[in-house]
Coordinates of C-alpha atoms and ligand atoms in Angstrom, one line a residue:
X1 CA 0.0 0.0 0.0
X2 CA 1.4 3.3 -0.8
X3 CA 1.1 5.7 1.7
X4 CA 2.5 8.9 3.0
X5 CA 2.5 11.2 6.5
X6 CA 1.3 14.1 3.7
X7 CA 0.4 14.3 0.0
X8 CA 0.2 17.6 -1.8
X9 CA -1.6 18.0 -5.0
X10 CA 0.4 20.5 -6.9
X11 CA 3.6 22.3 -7.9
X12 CA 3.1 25.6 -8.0
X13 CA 3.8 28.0 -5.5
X14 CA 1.8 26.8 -2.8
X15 CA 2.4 23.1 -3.1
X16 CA 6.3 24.0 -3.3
X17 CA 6.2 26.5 -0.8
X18 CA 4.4 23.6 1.3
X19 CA 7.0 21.2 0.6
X20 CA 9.8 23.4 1.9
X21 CA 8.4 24.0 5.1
X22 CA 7.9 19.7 5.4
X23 CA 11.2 18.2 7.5
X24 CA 12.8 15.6 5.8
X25 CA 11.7 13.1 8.4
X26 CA 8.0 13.1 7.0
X27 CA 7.2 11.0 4.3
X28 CA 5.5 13.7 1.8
X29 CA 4.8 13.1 -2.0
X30 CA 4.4 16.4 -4.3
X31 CA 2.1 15.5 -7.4
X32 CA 1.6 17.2 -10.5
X33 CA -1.1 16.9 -13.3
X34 CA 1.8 16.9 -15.9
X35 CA 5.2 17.8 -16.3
X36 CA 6.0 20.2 -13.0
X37 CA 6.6 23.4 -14.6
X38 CA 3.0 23.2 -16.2
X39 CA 1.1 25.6 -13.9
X40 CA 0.3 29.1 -13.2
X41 CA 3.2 29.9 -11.4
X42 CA 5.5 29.3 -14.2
X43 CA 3.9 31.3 -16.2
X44 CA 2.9 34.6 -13.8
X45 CA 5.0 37.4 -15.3
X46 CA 4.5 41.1 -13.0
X47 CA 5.9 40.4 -9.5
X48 CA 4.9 39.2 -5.9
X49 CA 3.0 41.9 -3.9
X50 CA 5.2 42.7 -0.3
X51 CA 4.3 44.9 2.3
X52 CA 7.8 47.3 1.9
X53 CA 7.8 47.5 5.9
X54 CA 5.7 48.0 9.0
X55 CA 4.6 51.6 7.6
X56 CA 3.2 50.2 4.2
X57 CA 1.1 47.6 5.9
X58 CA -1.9 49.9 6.2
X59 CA -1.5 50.6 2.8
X60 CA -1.4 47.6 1.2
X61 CA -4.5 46.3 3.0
X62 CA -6.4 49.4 2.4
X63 CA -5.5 48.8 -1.9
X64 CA -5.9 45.4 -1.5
X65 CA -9.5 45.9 0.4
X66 CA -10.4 48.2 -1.7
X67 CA -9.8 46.2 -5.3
X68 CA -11.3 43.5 -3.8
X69 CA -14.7 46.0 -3.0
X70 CA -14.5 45.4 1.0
X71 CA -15.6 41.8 0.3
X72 CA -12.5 40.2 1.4
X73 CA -12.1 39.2 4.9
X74 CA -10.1 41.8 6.4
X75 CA -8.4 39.1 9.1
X76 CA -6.7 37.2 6.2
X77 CA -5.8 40.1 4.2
X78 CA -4.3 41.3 7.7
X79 CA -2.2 38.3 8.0
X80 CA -1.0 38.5 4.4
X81 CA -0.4 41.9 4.6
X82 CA 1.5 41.6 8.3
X83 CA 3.4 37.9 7.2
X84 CA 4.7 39.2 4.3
X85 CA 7.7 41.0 5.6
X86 CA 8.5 37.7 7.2
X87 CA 7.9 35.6 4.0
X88 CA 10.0 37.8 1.4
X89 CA 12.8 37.7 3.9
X90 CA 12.4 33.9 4.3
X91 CA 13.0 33.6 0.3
X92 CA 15.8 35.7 -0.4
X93 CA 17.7 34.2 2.3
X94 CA 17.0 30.7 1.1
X95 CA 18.5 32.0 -1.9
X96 CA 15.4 33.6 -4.3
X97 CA 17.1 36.6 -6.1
X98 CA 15.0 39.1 -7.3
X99 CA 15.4 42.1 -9.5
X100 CA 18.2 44.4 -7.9
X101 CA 19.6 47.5 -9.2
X102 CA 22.9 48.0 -9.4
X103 CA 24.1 48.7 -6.0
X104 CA 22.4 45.3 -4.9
X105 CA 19.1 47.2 -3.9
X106 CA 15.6 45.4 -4.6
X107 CA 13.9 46.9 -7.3
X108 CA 10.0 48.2 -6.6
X109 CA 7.6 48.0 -8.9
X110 CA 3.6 49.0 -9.5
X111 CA 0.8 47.7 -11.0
X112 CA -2.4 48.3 -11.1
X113 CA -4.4 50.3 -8.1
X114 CA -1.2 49.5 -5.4
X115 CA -0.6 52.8 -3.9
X116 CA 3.1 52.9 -4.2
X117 CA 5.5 50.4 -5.7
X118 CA 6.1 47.7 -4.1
X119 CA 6.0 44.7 -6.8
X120 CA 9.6 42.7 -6.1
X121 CA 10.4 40.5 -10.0
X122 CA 12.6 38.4 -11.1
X123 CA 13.9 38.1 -14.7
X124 CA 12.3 41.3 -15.4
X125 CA 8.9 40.0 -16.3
X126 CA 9.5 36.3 -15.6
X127 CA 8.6 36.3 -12.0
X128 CA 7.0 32.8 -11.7
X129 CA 9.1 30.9 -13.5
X130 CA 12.2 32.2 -11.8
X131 CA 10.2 31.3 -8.5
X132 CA 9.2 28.0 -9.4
X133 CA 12.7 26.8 -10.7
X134 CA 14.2 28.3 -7.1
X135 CA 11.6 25.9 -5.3
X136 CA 11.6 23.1 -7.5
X137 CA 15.2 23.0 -6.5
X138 CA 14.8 23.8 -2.5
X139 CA 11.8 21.2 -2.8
X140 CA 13.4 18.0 -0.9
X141 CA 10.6 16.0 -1.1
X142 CA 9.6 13.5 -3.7
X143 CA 7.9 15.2 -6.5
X144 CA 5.8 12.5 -9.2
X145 CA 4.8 13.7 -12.6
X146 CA 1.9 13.0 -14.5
X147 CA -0.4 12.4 -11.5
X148 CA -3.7 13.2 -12.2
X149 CA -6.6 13.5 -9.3
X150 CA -9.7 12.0 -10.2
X151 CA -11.2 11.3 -6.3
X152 CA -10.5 12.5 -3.1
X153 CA -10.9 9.4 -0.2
X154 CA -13.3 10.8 2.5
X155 CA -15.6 9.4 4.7
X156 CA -17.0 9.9 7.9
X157 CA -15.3 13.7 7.5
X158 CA -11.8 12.5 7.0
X159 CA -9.8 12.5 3.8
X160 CA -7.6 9.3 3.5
X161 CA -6.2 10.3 0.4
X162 CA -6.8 10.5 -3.7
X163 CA -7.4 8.0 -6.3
X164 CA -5.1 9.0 -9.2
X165 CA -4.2 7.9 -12.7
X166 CA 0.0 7.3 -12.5
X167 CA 1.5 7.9 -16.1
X168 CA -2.8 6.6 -16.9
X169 CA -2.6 4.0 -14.8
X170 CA -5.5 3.7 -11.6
X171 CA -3.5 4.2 -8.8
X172 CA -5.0 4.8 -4.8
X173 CA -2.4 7.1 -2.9
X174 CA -3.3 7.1 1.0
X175 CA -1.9 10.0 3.6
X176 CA -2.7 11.2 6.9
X177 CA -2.5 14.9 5.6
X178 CA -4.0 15.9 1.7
X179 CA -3.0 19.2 0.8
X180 CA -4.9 21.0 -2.2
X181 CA -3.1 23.1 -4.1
X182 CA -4.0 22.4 -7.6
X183 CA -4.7 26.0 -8.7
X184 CA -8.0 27.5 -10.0
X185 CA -10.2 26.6 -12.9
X186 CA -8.8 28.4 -16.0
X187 CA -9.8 25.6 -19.1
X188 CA -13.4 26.2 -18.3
X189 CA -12.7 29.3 -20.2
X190 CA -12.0 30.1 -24.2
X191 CA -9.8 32.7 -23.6
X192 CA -7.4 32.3 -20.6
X193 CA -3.8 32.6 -19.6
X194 CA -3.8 29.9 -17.2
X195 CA -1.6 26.8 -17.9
X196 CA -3.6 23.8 -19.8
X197 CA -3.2 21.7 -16.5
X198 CA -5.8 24.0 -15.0
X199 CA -9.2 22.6 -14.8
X200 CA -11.5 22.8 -11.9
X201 CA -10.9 18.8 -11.3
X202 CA -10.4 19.1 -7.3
X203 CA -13.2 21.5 -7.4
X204 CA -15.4 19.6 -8.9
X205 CA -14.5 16.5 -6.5
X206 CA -15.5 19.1 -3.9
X207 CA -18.9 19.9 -5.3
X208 CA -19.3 16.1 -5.3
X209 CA -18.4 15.7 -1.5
X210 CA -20.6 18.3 -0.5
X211 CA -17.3 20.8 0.6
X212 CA -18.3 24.4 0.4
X213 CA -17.3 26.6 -2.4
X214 CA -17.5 30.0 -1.8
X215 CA -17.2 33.5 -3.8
X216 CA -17.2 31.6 -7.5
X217 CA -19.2 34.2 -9.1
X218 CA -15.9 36.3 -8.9
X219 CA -14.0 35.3 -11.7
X220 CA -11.1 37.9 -12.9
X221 CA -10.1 38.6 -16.2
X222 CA -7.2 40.1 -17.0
X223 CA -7.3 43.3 -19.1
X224 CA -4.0 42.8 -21.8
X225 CA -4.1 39.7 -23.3
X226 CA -2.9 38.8 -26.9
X227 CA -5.6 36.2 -28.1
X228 CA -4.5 35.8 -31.9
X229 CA -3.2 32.4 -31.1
X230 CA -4.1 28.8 -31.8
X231 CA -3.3 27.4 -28.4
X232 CA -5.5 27.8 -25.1
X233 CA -3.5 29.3 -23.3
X234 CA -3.4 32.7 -24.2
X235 CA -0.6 35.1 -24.2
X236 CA -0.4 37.7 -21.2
X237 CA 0.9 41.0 -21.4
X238 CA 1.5 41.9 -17.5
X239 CA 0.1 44.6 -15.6
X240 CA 3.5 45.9 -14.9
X241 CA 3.8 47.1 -18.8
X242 CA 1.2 49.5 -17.4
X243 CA 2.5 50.0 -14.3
X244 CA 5.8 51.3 -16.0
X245 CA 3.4 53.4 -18.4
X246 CA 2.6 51.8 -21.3
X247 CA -0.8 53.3 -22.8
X248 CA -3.8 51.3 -23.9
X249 CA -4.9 52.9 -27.1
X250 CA -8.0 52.0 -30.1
X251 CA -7.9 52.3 -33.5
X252 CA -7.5 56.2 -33.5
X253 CA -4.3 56.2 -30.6
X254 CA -6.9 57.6 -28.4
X255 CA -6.4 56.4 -24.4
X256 CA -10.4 55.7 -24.2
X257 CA -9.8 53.7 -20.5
X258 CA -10.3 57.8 -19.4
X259 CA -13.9 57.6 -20.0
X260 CA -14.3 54.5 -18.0
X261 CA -12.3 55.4 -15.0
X262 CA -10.4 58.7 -14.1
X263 CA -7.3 56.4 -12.9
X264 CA -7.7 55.2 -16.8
X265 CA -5.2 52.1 -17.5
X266 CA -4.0 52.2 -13.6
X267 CA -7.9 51.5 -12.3
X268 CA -8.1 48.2 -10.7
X269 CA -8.0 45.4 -13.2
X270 CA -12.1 44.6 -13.2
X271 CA -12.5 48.5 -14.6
X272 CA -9.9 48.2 -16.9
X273 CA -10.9 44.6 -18.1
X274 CA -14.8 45.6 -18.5
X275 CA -13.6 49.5 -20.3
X276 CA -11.6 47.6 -23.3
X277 CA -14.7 44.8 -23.3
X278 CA -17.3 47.6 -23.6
X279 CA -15.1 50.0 -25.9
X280 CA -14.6 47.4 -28.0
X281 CA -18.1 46.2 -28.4
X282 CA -19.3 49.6 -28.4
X283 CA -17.1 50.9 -31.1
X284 CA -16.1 48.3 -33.2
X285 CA -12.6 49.0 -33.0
X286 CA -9.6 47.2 -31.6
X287 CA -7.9 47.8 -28.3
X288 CA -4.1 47.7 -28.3
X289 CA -1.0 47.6 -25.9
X290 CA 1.2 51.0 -27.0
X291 CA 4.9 51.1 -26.1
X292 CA 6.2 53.4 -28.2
X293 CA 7.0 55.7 -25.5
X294 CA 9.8 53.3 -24.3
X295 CA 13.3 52.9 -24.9
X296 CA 14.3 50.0 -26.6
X297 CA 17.0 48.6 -24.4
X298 CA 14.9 49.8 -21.6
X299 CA 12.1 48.2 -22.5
X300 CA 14.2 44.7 -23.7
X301 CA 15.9 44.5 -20.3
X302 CA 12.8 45.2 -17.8
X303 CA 11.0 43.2 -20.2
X304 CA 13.0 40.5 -21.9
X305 CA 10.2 37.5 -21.7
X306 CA 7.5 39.6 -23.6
X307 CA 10.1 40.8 -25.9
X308 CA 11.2 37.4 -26.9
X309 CA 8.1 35.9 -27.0
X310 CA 6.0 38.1 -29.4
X311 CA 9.7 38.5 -31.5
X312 CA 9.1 34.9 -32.6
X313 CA 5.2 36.0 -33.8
X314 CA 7.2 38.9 -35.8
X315 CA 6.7 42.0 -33.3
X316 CA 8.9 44.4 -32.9
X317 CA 8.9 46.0 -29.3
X318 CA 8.4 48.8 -28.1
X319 CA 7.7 49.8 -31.6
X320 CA 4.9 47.6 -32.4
X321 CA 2.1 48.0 -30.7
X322 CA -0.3 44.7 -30.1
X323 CA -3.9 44.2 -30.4
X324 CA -5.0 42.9 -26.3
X325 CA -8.4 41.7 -25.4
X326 CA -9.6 40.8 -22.0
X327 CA -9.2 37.1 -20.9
X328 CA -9.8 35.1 -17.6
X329 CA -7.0 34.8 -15.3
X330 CA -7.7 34.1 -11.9
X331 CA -10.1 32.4 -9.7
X332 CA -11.1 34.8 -6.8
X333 CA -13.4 32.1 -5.1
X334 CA -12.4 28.4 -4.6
X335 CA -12.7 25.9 -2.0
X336 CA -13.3 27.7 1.1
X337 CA -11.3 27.5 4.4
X338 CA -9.6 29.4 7.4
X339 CA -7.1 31.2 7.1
X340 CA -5.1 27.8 8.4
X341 CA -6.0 26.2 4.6
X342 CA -8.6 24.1 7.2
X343 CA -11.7 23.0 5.7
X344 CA -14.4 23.1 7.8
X345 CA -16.0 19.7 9.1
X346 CA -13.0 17.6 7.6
X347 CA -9.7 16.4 9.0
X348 CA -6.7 15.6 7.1
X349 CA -7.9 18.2 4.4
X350 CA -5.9 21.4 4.0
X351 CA -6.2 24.1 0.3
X352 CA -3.9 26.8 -0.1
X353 CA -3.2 29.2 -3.3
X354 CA -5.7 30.0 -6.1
X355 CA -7.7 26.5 -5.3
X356 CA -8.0 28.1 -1.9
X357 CA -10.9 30.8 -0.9
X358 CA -9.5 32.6 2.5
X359 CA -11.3 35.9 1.8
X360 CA -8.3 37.7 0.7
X361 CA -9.1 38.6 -2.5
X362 CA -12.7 39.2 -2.2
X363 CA -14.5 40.7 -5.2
X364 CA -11.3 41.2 -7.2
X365 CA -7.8 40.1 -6.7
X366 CA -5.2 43.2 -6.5
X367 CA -2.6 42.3 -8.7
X368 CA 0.7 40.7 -8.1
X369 CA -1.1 39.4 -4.5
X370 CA -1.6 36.0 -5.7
X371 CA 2.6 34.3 -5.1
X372 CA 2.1 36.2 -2.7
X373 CA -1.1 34.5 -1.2
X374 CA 0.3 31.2 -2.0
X375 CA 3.8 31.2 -0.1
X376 CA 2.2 32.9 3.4
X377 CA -0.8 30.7 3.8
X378 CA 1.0 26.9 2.6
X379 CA 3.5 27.8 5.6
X380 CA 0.2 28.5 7.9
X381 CA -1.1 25.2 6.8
X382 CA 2.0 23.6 7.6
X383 CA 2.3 24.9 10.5
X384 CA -1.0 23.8 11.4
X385 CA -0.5 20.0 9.6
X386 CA 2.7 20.1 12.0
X387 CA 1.3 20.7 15.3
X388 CA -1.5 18.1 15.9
X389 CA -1.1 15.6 17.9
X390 CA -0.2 12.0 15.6
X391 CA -3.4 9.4 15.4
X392 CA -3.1 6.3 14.1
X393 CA -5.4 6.0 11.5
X394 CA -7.8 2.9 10.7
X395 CA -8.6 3.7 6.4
X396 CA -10.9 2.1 5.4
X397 CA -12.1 0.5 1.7
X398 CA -12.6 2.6 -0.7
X399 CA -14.3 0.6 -3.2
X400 CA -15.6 3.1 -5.6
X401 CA -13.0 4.1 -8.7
X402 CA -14.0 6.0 -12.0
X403 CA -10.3 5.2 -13.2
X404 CA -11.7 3.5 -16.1
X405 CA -14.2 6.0 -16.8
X406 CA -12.3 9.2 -17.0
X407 CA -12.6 10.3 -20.8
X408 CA -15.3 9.8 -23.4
X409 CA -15.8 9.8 -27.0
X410 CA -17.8 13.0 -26.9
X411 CA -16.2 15.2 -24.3
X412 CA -14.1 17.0 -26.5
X413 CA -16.8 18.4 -28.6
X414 CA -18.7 19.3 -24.7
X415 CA -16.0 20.5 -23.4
X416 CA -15.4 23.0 -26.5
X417 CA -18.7 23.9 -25.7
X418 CA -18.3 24.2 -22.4
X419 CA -15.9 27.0 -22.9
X420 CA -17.5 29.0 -24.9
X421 CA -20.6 29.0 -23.0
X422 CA -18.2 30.4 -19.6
X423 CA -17.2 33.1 -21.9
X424 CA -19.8 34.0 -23.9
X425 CA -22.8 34.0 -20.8
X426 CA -20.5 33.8 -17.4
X427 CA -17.8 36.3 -18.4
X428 CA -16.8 40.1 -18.0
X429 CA -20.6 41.1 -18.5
X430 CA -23.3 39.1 -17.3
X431 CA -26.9 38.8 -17.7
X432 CA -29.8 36.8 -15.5
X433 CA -30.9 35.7 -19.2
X434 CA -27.6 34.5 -20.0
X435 CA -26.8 33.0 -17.0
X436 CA -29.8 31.2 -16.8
X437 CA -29.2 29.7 -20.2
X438 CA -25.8 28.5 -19.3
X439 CA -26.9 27.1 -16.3
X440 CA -29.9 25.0 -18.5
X441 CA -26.8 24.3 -21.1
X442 CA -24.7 22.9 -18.3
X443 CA -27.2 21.1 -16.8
X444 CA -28.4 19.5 -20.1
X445 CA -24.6 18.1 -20.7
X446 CA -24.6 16.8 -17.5
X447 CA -26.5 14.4 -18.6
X448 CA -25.2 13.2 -21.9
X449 CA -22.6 10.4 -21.8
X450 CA -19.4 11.9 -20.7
X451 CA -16.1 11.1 -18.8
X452 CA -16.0 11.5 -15.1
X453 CA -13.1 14.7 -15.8
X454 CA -15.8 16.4 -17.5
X455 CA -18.4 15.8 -15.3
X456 CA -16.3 17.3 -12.9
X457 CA -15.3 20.1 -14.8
X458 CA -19.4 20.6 -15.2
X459 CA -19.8 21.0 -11.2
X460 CA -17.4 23.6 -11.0
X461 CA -19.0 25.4 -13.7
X462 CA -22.4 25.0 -12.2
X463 CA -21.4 26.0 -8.7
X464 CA -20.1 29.3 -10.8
X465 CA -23.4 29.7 -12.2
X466 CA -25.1 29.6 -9.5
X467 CA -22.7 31.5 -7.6
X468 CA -23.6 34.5 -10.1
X469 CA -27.2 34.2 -10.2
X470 CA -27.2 33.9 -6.4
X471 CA -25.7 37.9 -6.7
X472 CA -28.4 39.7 -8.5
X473 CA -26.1 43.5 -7.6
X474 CA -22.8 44.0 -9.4
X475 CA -20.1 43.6 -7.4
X476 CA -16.0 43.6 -8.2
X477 CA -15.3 41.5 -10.7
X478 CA -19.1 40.1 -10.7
X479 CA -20.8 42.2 -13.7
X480 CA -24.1 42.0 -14.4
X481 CA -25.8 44.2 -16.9
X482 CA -30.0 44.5 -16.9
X483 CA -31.0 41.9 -19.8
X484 CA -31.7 43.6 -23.1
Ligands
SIN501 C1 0.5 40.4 -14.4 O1 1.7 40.3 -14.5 O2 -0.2 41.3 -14.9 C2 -0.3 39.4 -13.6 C3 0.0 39.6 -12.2 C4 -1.1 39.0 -11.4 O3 -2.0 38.3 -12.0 O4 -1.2 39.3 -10.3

């Protein structure tokens, strides 16, 4: 039987983070969906958020209340606020270096509604994946590939562990600790800048075993995305291109983001997502990243991951300028727990990171919080893991396996659907009409002949659903506009 003191699902941030804080005397397994650097982390591009000292800590929970519309809970944005001196410090001196100027000073910057500048990078704009190759290193722990989670093992409010498919094989994996950390939901969506590994599967387990959800109706979309592309995963262009002052321009050059907000590209990220969405199906015309106003070597040294990227799709920056659109990025909600990743009514259960709804982001995620988020609450969830008194534990049988059930024939063709129903009717601008057709539309696929992944996938859209109809009043990154 294989079976460990704690299993995490996930290698991003928080599962890492997790890992690190695990003494080498327990037995812990890391898993990952697919190859490890296949996950948001890798792929976040502005910064982590950091209080810059005791002084700032007002102000970075007064911006980060305010983006998220006073919906958060203010004791876990507190703690991330107050934690994160400690937390930064704990990763540069493990080693983590971040952008310095020359004189060996941290380099600051802003994004989007922060007050002052106080965004720490790495790599210029490569932020995650310099993070997640510094912890993938400091990870001790045995990390397994190609692990997907298709059942958690609870009964009697206890998880025992996960049923998973092992390079497709049907494998059980018990532990005395399960730690979710598998990210957010980002595939439910057509447009999205989330890694393909992203898909609402633990979330939809959770739906299944009756664990609360809680504040899916806010789903954020990021405002400057390139979506030109073939692949699903769409191509971000961060916040911090803005933050440095890059202009967001239509057809004419003309920065309309004024009429929509006076903070105009600097408002939080659900004003400037919803102004280029209703500019550009107000007018007709395109929306567009402008960086003309930046130095070239400037502009290829703060930004050398954009630059290289769009070179190979023939753009020239900062003289080009690039066509954006709005796309989803980030899961506000997810599976809700204290602000000690506990679940309530289950043991042996613990979520951190963007799976994870502590109440810090309410309504709408500031930006550059969410590394942030995912590094200060794992260690709180170790720390909690780590203090309980050991129980031996009597698992039972878990008879019940949909190993041999996970895809079929038609889910492809639903699960294209699928997507373009989240965008179309659950997106940036909502209506009860339209969210009452999705919800019938999900509902009717439900019941067609599909794999248990999709079915899954299906829940967590569902619980989003009815997360938004449940708000009838706007609210953060919830939009709903009277039906027409
Ligand atoms: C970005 O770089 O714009 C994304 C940062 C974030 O999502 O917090």
């Amino acid at each position: 039987m294989e079976k460990y003191d704690v299993l995490i699902i996930g290698a991003g941030i928080a599962g890492l983070y997790a890992a690190m804080q695990l003494p080498a005397s327990k037995k812990v397994l890391v898993v990952c969906k697919d190859i490890p650097w296949e996950c948001n982390t890798f792929y976040a591009q502005g910064g982590m958020t950091t209080a810059l000292n005791e002084a700032d800590i007002p102000s970075h929970i007064a911006d980060t209340m305010a983006a998220g519309s006073f919906h958060n809970s203010k004791e876990a944005v507190e703690i991330l606020s107050r934690t994160s001196l400690e937390t930064t410090q704990d990763i540069i001196d493990k080693g983590m270096q971040f952008d310095t100027d020359e004189e060996g000073n941290i380099l600051y910057t802003k994004e989007a509604a922060h007050s002052v500048e106080r965004i720490i990078h790495a790599g210029g704009d490569a932020t995650g994946r310099y993070m997640h190759y510094f912890m993938m290193v400091q990870n001790k722990h045995k990390l397994q590939k190609n692990t997907l989670v298709y059942d958690l093992l609870i009964e009697d409010g206890r998880c025992f562990g996960v049923k998973a498919t092992v390079n497709y094989e049907p494998t059980t994996i018990y532990a005395d600790d399960v730690i979710i950390a598998s990210g957010g939901i980002g595939s439910l969506y057509e447009f999205n800048t989330n890694s393909r590994t992203v898909s609402a599967d633990i979330h939809g387990i959770c739906v299944e075993k009756g664990i609360a959800l809680a504040d899916m109706e806010f789903m954020q979309f990021h405002p400057t995305v390139f979506v030109e592309t073939p692949y699903a995963r769409k191509l971000l262009l961060t916040e911090a291109l803005r933050g440095e002052g890059a202009h967001v321009v239509d057809d004419e050059g003309r920065r309309f983001l004024f009429d929509y907000d006076e903070r105009g590209e600097l408002a939080s990220r659900d004003i400037v997502a919803r102004g280029i969405f209703t500019h550009i199906r107000k007018t007709g015309q395109k929306a567009y990243l402008d960086f003309s106003m930046f130095e070239k070597n400037w502009f290829e040294h703060r930004f050398p991951n954009i630059t290289h990227t769009f070179a190979s799709l023939g753009y020239s920056f900062p003289t080009d300028k690039i066509s954006i659109s709005p796309a989803f990025h980030y899961a506000n909600g997810g599976i809700k727990c204290d602000t000690n990743g506990c679940i309530e009514g289950m043991e042996g259960l613990y979520v951190i990171g963007e799976a994870a709804r502590t109440g810090v982001h309410g309504a709408n995620r500031l930006a550059s919080n969410s590394l942030l988020e995912g590094a200060v609450f794992a260690k709180r969830a170790v720390d909690h893991l780590l203090s309980k008194a050991h129980k031996v534990i009597e698992i039972p049988k878990f008879e019940k396996d949909y190993g041999n059930i996970l895809h079929k024939d038609n889910d492809k063709i639903y699960k294209h659907k699928l997507r373009q129903i989240m965008w179309e009717d659950i997106g940036i601008i909502r209506t009860t009409k339209g969210l009452h057709e999705a919800k019938n539309l999900i509902y009717d696929m439900k019941n067609k002949e599909i794999g248990r992944l999709l079915e899954l996938r299906l829940n967590t859209a569902s619980a989003i659903v009815d997360a938004a109809l449940a708000r009838t009043e706007s609210l953060g990154s919830h939009y709903i506009e009277s039906d027409r």
